[in-house]
PDB file of C-alpha atoms in Angstrom:
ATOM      1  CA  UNK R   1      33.657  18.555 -37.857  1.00 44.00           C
ATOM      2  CA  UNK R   2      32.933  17.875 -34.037  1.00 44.00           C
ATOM      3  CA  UNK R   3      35.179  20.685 -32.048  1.00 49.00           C
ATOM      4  CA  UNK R   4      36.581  19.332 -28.926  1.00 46.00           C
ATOM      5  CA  UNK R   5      36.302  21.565 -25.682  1.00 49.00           C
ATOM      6  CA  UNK R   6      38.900  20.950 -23.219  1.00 51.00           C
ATOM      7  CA  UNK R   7      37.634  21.195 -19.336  1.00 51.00           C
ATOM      8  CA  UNK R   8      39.000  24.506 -18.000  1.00 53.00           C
ATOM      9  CA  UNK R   9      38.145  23.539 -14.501  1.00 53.00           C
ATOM     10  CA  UNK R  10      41.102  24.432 -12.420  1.00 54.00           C
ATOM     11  CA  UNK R  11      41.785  20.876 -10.791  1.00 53.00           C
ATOM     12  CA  UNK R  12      40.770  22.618  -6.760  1.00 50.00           C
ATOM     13  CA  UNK R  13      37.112  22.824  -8.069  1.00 51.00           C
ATOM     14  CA  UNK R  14      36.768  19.398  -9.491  1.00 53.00           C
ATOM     15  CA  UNK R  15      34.341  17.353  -7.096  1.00 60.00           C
ATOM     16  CA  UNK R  16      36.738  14.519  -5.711  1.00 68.00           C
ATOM     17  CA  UNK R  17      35.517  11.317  -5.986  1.00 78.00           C
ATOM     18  CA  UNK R  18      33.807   9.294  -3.791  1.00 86.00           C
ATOM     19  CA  UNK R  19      33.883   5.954  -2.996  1.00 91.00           C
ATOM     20  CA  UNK R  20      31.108   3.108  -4.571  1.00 92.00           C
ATOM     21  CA  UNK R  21      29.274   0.933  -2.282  1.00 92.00           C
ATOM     22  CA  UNK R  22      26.523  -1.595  -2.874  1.00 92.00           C
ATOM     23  CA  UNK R  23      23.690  -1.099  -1.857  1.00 91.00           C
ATOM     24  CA  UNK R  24      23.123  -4.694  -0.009  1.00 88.00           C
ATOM     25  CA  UNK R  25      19.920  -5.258   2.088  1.00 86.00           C
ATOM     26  CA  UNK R  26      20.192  -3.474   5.578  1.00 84.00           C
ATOM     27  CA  UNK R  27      22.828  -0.819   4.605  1.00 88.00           C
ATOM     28  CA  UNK R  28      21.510   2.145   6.904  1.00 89.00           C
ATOM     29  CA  UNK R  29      22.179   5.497   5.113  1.00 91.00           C
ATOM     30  CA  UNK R  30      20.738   8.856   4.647  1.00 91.00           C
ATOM     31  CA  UNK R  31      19.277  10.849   1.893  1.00 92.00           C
ATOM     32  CA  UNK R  32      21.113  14.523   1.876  1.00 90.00           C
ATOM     33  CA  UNK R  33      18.499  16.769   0.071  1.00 88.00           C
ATOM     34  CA  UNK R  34      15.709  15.316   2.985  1.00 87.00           C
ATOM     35  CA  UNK R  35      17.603  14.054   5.999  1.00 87.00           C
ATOM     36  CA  UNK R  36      15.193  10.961   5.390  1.00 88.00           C
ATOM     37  CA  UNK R  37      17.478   7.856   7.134  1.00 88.00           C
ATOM     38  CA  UNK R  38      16.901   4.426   6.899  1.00 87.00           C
ATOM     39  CA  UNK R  39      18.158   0.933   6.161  1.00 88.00           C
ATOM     40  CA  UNK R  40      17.947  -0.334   2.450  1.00 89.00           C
ATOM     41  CA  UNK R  41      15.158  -2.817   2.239  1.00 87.00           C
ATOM     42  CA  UNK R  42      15.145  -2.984  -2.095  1.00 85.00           C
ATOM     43  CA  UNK R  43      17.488  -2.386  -4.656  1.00 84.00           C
ATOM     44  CA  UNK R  44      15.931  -2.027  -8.336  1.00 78.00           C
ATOM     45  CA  UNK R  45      16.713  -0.362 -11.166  1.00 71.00           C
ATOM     46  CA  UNK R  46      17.725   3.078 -10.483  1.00 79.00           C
ATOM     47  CA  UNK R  47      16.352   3.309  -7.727  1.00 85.00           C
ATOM     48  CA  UNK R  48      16.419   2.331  -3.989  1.00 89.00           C
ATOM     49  CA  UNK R  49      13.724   1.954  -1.459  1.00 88.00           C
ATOM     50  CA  UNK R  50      14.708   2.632   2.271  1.00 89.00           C
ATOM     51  CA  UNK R  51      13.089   1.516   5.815  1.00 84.00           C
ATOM     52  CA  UNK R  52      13.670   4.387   8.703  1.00 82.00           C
ATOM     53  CA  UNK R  53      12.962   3.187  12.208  1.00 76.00           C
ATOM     54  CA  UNK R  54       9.316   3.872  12.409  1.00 74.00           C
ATOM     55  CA  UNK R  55       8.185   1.473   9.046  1.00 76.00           C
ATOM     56  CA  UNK R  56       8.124   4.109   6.532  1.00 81.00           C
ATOM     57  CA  UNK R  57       9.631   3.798   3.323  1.00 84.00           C
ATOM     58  CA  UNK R  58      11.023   6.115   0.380  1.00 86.00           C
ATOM     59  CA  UNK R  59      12.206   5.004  -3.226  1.00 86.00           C
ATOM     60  CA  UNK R  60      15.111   7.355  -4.498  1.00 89.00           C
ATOM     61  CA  UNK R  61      17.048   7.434  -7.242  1.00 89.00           C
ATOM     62  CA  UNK R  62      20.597   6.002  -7.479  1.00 89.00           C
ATOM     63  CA  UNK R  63      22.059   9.243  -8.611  1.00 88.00           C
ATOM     64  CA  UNK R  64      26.008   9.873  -7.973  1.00 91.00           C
ATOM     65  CA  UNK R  65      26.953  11.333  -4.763  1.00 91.00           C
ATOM     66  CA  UNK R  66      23.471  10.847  -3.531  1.00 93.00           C
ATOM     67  CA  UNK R  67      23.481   9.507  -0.098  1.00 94.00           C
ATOM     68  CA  UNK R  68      25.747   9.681   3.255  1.00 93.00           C
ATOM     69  CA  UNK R  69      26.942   6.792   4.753  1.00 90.00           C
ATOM     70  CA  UNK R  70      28.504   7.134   8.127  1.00 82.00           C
ATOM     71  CA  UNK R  71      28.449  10.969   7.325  1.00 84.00           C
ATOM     72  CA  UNK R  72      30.564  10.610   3.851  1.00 90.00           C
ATOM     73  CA  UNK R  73      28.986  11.024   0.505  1.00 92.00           C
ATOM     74  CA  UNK R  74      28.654   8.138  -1.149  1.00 94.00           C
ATOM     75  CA  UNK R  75      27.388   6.526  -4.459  1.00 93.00           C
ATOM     76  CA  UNK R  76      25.119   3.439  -4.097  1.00 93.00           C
ATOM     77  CA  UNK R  77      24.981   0.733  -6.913  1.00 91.00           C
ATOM     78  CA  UNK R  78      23.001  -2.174  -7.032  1.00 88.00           C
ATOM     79  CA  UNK R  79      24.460  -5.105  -5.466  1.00 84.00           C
ATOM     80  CA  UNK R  80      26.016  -8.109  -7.282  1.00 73.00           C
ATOM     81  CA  UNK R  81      24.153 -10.805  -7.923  1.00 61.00           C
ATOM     82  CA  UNK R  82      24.466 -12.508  -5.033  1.00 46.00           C
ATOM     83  CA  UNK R  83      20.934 -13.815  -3.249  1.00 50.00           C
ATOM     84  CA  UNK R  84      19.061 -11.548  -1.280  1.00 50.00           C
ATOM     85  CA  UNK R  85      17.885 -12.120   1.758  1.00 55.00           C
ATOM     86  CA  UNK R  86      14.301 -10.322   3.113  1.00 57.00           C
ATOM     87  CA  UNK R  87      15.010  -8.448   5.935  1.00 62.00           C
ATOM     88  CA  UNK R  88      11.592  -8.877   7.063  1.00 68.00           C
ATOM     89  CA  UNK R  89       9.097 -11.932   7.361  1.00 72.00           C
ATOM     90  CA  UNK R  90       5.743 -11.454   5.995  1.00 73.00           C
ATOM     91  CA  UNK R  91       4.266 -10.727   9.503  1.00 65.00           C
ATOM     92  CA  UNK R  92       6.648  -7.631   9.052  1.00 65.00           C
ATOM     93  CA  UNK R  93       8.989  -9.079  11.777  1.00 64.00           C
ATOM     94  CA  UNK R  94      12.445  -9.064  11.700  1.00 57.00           C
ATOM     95  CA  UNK R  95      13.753 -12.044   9.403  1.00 62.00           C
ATOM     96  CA  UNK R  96      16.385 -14.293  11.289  1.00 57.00           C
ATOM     97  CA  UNK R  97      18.661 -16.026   8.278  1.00 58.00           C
ATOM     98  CA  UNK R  98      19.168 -19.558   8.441  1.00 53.00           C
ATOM     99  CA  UNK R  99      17.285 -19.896  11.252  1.00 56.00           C
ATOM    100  CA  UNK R 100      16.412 -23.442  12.070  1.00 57.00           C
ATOM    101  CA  UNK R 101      12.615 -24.773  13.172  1.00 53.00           C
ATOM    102  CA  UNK R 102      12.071 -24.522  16.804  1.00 59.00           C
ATOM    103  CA  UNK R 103      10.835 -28.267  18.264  1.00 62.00           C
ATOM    104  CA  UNK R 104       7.543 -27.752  18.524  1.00 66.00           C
ATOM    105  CA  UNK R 105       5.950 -26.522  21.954  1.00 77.00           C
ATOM    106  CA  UNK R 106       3.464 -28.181  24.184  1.00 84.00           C
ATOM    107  CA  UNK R 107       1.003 -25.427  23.300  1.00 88.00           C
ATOM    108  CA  UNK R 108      -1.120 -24.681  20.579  1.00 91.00           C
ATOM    109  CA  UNK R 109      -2.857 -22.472  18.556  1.00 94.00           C
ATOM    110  CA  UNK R 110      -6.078 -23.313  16.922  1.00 94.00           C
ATOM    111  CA  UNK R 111      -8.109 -21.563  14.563  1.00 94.00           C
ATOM    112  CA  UNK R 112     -11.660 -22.451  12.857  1.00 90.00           C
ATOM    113  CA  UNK R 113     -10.902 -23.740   9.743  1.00 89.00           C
ATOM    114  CA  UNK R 114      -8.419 -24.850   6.956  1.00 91.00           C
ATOM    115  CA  UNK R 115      -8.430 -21.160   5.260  1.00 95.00           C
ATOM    116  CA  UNK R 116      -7.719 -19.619   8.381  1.00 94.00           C
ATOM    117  CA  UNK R 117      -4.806 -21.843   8.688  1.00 93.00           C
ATOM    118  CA  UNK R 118      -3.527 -21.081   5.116  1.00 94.00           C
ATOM    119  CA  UNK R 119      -3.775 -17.563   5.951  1.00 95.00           C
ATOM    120  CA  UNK R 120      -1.735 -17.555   9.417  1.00 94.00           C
ATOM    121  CA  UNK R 121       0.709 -19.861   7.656  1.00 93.00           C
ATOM    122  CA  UNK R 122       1.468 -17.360   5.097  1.00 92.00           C
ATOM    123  CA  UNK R 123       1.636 -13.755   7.313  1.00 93.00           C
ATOM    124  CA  UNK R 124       3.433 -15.610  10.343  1.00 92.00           C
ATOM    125  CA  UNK R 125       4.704 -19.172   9.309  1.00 89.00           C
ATOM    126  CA  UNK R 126       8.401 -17.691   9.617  1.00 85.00           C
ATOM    127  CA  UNK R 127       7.709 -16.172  13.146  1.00 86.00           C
ATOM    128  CA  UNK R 128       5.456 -19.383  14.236  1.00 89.00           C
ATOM    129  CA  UNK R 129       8.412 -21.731  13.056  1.00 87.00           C
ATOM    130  CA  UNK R 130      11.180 -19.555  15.281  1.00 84.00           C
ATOM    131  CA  UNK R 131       8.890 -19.944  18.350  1.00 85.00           C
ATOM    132  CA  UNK R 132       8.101 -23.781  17.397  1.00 88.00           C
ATOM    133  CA  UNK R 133       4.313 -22.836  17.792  1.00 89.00           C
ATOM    134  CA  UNK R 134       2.005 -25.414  15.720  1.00 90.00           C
ATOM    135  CA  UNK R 135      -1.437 -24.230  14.260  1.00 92.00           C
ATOM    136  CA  UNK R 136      -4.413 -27.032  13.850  1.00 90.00           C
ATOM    137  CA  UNK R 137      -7.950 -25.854  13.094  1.00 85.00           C
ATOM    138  CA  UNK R 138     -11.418 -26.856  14.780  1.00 85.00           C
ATOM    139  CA  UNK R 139     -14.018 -26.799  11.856  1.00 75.00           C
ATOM    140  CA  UNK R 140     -15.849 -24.835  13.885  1.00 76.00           C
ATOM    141  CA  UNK R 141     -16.330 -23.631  17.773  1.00 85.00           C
ATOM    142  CA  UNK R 142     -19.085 -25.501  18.684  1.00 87.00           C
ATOM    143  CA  UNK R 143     -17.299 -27.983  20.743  1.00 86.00           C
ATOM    144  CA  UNK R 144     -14.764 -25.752  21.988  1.00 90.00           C
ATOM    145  CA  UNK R 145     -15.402 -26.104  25.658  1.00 89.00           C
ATOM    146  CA  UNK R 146     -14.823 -29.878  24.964  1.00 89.00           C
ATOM    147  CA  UNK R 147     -11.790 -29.433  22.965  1.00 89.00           C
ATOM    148  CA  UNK R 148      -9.796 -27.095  25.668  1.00 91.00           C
ATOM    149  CA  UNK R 149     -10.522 -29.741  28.107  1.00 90.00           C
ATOM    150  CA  UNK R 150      -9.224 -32.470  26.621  1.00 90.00           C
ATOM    151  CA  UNK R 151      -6.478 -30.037  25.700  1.00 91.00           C
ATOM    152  CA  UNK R 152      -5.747 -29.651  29.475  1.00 92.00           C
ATOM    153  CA  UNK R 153      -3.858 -26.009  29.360  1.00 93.00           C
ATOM    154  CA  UNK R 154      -1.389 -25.519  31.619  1.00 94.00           C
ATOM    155  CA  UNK R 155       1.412 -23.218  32.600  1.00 92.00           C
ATOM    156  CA  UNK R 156       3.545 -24.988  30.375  1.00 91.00           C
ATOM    157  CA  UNK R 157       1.089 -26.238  27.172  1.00 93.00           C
ATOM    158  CA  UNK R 158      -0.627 -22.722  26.828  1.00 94.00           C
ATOM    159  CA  UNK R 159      -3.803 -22.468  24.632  1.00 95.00           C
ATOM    160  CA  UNK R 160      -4.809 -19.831  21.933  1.00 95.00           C
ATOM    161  CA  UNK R 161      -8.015 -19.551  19.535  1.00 95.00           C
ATOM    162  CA  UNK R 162      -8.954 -17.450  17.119  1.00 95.00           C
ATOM    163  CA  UNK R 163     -12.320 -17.114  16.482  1.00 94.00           C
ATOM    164  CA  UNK R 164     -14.402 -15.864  13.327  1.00 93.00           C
ATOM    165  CA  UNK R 165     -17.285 -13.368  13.819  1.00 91.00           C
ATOM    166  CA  UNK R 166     -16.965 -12.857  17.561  1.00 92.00           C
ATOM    167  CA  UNK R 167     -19.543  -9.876  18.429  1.00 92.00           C
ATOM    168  CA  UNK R 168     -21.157  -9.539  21.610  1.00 93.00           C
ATOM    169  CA  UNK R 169     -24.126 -11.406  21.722  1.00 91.00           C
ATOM    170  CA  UNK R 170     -23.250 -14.430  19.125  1.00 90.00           C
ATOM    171  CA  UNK R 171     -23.353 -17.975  19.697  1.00 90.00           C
ATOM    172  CA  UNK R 172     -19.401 -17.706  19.425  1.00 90.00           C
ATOM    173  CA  UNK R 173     -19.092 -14.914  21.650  1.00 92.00           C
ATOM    174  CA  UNK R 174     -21.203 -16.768  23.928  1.00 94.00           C
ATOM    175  CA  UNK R 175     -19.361 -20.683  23.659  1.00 92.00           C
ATOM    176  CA  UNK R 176     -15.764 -18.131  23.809  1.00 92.00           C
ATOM    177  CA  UNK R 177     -17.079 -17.182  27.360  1.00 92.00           C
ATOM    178  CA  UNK R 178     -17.503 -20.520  28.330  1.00 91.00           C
ATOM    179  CA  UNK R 179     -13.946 -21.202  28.252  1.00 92.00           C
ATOM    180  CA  UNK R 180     -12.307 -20.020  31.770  1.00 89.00           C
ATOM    181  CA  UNK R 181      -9.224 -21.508  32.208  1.00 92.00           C
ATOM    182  CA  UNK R 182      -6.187 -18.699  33.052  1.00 93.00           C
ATOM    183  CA  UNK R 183      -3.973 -20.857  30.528  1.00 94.00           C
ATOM    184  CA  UNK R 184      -6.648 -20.521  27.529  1.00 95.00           C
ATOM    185  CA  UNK R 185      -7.042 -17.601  25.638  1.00 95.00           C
ATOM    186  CA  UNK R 186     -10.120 -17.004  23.142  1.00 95.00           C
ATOM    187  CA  UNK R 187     -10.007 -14.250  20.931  1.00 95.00           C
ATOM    188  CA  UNK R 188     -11.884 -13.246  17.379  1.00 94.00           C
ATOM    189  CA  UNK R 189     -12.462 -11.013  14.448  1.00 94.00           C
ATOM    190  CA  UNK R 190     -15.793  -9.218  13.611  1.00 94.00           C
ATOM    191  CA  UNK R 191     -15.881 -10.566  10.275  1.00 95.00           C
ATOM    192  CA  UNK R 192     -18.431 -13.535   9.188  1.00 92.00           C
ATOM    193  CA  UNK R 193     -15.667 -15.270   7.920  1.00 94.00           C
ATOM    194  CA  UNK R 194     -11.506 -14.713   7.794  1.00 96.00           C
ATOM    195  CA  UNK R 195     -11.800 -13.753   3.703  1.00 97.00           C
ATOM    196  CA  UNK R 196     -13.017 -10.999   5.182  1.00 97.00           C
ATOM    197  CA  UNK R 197     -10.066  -9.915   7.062  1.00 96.00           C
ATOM    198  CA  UNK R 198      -8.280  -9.417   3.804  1.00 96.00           C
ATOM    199  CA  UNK R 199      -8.510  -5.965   2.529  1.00 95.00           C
ATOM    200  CA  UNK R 200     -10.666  -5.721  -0.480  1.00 95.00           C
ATOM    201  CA  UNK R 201      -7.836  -3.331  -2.110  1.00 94.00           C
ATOM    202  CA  UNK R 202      -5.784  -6.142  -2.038  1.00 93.00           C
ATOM    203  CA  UNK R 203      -8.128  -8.478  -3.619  1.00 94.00           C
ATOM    204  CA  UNK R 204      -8.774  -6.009  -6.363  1.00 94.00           C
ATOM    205  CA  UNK R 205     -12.685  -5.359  -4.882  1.00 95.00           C
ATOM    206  CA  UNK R 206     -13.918  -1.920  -3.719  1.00 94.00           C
ATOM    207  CA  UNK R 207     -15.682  -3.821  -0.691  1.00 96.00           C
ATOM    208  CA  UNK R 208     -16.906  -7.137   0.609  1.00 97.00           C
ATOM    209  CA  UNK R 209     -20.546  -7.929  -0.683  1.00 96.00           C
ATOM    210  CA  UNK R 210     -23.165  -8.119   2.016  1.00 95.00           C
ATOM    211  CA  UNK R 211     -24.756 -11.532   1.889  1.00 94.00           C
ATOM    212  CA  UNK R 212     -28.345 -11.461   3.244  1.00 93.00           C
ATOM    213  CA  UNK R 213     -28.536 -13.579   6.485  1.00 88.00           C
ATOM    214  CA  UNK R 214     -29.483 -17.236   5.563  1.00 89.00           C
ATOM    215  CA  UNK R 215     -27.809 -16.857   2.110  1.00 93.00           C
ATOM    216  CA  UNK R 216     -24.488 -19.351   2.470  1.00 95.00           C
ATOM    217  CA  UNK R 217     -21.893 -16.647   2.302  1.00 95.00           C
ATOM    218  CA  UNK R 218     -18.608 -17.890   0.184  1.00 96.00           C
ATOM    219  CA  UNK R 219     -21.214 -18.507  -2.698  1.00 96.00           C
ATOM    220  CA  UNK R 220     -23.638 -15.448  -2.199  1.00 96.00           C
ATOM    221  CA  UNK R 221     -19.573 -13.424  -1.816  1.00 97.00           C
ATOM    222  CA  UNK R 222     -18.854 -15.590  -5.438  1.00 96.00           C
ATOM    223  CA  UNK R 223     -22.025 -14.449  -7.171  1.00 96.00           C
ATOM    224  CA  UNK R 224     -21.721 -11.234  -6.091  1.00 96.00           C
ATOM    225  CA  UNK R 225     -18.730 -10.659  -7.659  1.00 96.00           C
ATOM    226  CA  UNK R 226     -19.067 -12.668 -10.530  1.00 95.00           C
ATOM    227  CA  UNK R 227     -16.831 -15.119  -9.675  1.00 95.00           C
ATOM    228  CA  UNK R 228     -17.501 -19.349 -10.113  1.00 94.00           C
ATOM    229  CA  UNK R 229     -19.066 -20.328  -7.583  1.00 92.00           C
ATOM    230  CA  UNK R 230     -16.311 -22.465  -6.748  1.00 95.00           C
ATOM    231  CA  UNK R 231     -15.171 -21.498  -2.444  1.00 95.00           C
ATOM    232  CA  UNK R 232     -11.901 -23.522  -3.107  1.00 94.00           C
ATOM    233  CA  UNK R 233     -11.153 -21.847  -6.362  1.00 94.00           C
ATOM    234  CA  UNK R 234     -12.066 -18.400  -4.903  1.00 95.00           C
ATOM    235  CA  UNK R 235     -10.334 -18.504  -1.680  1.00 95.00           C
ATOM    236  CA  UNK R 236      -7.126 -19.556  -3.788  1.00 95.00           C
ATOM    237  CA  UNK R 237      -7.506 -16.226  -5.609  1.00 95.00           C
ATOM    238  CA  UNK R 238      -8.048 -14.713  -2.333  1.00 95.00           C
ATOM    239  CA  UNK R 239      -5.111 -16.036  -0.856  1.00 94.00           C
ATOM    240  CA  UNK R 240      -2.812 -15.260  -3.532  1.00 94.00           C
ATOM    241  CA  UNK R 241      -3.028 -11.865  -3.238  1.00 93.00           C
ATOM    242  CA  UNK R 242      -1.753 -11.613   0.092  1.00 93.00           C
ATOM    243  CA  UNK R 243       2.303 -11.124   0.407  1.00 90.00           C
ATOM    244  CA  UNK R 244       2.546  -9.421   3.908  1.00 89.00           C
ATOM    245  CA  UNK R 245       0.516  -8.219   7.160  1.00 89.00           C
ATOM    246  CA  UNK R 246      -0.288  -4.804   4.962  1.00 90.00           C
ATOM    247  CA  UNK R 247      -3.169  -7.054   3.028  1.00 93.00           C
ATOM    248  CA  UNK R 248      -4.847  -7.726   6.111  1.00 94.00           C
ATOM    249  CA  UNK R 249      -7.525  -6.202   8.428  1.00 94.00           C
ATOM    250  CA  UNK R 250      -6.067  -4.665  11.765  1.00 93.00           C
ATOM    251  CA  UNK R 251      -8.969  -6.491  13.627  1.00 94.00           C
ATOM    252  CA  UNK R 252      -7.124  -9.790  12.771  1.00 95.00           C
ATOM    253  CA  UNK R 253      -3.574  -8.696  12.905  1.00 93.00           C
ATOM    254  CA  UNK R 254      -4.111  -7.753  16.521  1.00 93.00           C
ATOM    255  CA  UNK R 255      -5.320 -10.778  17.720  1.00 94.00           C
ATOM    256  CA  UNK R 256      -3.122 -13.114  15.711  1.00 94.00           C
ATOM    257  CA  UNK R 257       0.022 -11.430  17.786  1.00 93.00           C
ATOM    258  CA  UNK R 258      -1.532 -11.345  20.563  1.00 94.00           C
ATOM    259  CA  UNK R 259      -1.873 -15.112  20.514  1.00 95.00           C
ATOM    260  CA  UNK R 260       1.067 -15.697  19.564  1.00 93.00           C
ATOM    261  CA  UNK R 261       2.635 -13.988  22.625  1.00 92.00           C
ATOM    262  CA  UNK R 262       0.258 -15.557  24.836  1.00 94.00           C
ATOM    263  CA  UNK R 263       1.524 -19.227  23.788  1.00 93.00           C
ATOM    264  CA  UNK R 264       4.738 -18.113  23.735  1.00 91.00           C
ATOM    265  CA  UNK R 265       4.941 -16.903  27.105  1.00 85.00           C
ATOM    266  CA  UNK R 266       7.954 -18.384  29.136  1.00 73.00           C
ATOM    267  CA  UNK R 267       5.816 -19.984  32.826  1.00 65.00           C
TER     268      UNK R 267
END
């Protein structure tokens, strides 16, 4: 027979309890046993992962009593079911809910090709919709200097490209120098071409192949890796595996911002 043990605790020593509150995207509360503060960014089971000020997150558990809010203990619980918003865009920005498409500004930013579109579209559609900044693509730089004239930058249509494999030297580096208008602004990547700027960790490779010169690249990249040597098919797969600015090169996050401000610009 099962003995029951009454709870001698004198009533003073019992903990008191504290009060329950969800733990709903951008809650801002602090970790006791490390003094680690931040804003709640994900809420899974048992656990929660927090954002501090600088961009660094921690996953704790959801244990009783387990975090301060407003300098009171409190217990988190995962939220109700109610849809959760990021608090982030993809370009790591803050995310602005429900907010509507900016009309579309005078100026533009162009990049080389169709995969380089797909791949601004999906780190900094949300920030390039807010700022009603439209991205077309060239197929290529060799009539750039044509292309920005007809353009006709000004103070108020402002001008950015983004440029693949521009190193000192290069035909590219050498047509970007030809453009010298104050309202145009060239800038590039190092990389042969912009798969490149996704980090191989996030593509599930240990490195890009190098593809003697001469060789066409997306198929000598394909056969290197055993892939079909289908570009379309690969660059999907490619492209897929990239959720968020952290799955890209810093040599192309850099200049993709600093486009962006440069178009944004208020005259």
């Amino acid at each position: 027979m099962r003995q029951y043990s009454p709870d001698l605790t004198p009533p003073w020593k019992k903990p008191k309890p504290v009060p329950e509150v969800p733990a709903d995207p951008g809650l801002v509360v602090e970790e006791p046993s490390t003094g680690f503060c931040g804003a709640v960014i994900r809420c899974e089971a048992g656990t929660v992962t927090l954002e501090d000020r600088f961009g660094k997150h921690r996953v704790f558990p959801l244990e009783p009593r387990g975090f301060l809010l407003e300098g009171r203990v409190v217990t988190l619980v995962r939220p109700s079911n109610a849809p959760v918003r990021p608090t982030r865009t993809a370009s790591g920005s803050v995310a602005v809910p429900a907010a509507r498409a900016r009309v579309a500004r005078a100026g533009r930013i162009y990049v080389e090709g169709r995969h380089d579109a797909e791949l601004v579209e999906r780190v900094w559609g949300d920030d390039l919709r807010i700022e009603g900044v439209v991205v077309e693509y060239l197929e290529g730089v060799d009539d750039l200097p044509s292309i920005v004239s007809s353009f006709s930058p000004g103070p108020d249509a402002r001008l950015g490209v983004l440029v693949d494999h521009l190193v000192p030297g290069t035909k590219e580096w050498r047509i970007a120098e030809s453009v010298t208008s104050e309202h145009a602004l060239v800038v590039g990547h190092p990389y042969i071409d912009v798969w490149e700027a996704v980090k191989p960790s996030s593509v599930g490779i240990r490195e890009w192949p190098c593809i003697p010169h001469g060789e066409d690249w997306k198929k000598g990249v394909c056969r290197a890796l055993g892939w079909p040597e289908n570009t379309g098919e690969a660059w999907q797969r490619i492209l897929s595996r990239v959720r968020s600015y952290k799955d890209l090169e810093p040599e192309l996050l850099g200049r993709v911002e600093e486009l962006i401000d440069f178009v944004t610009v208020q005259p």
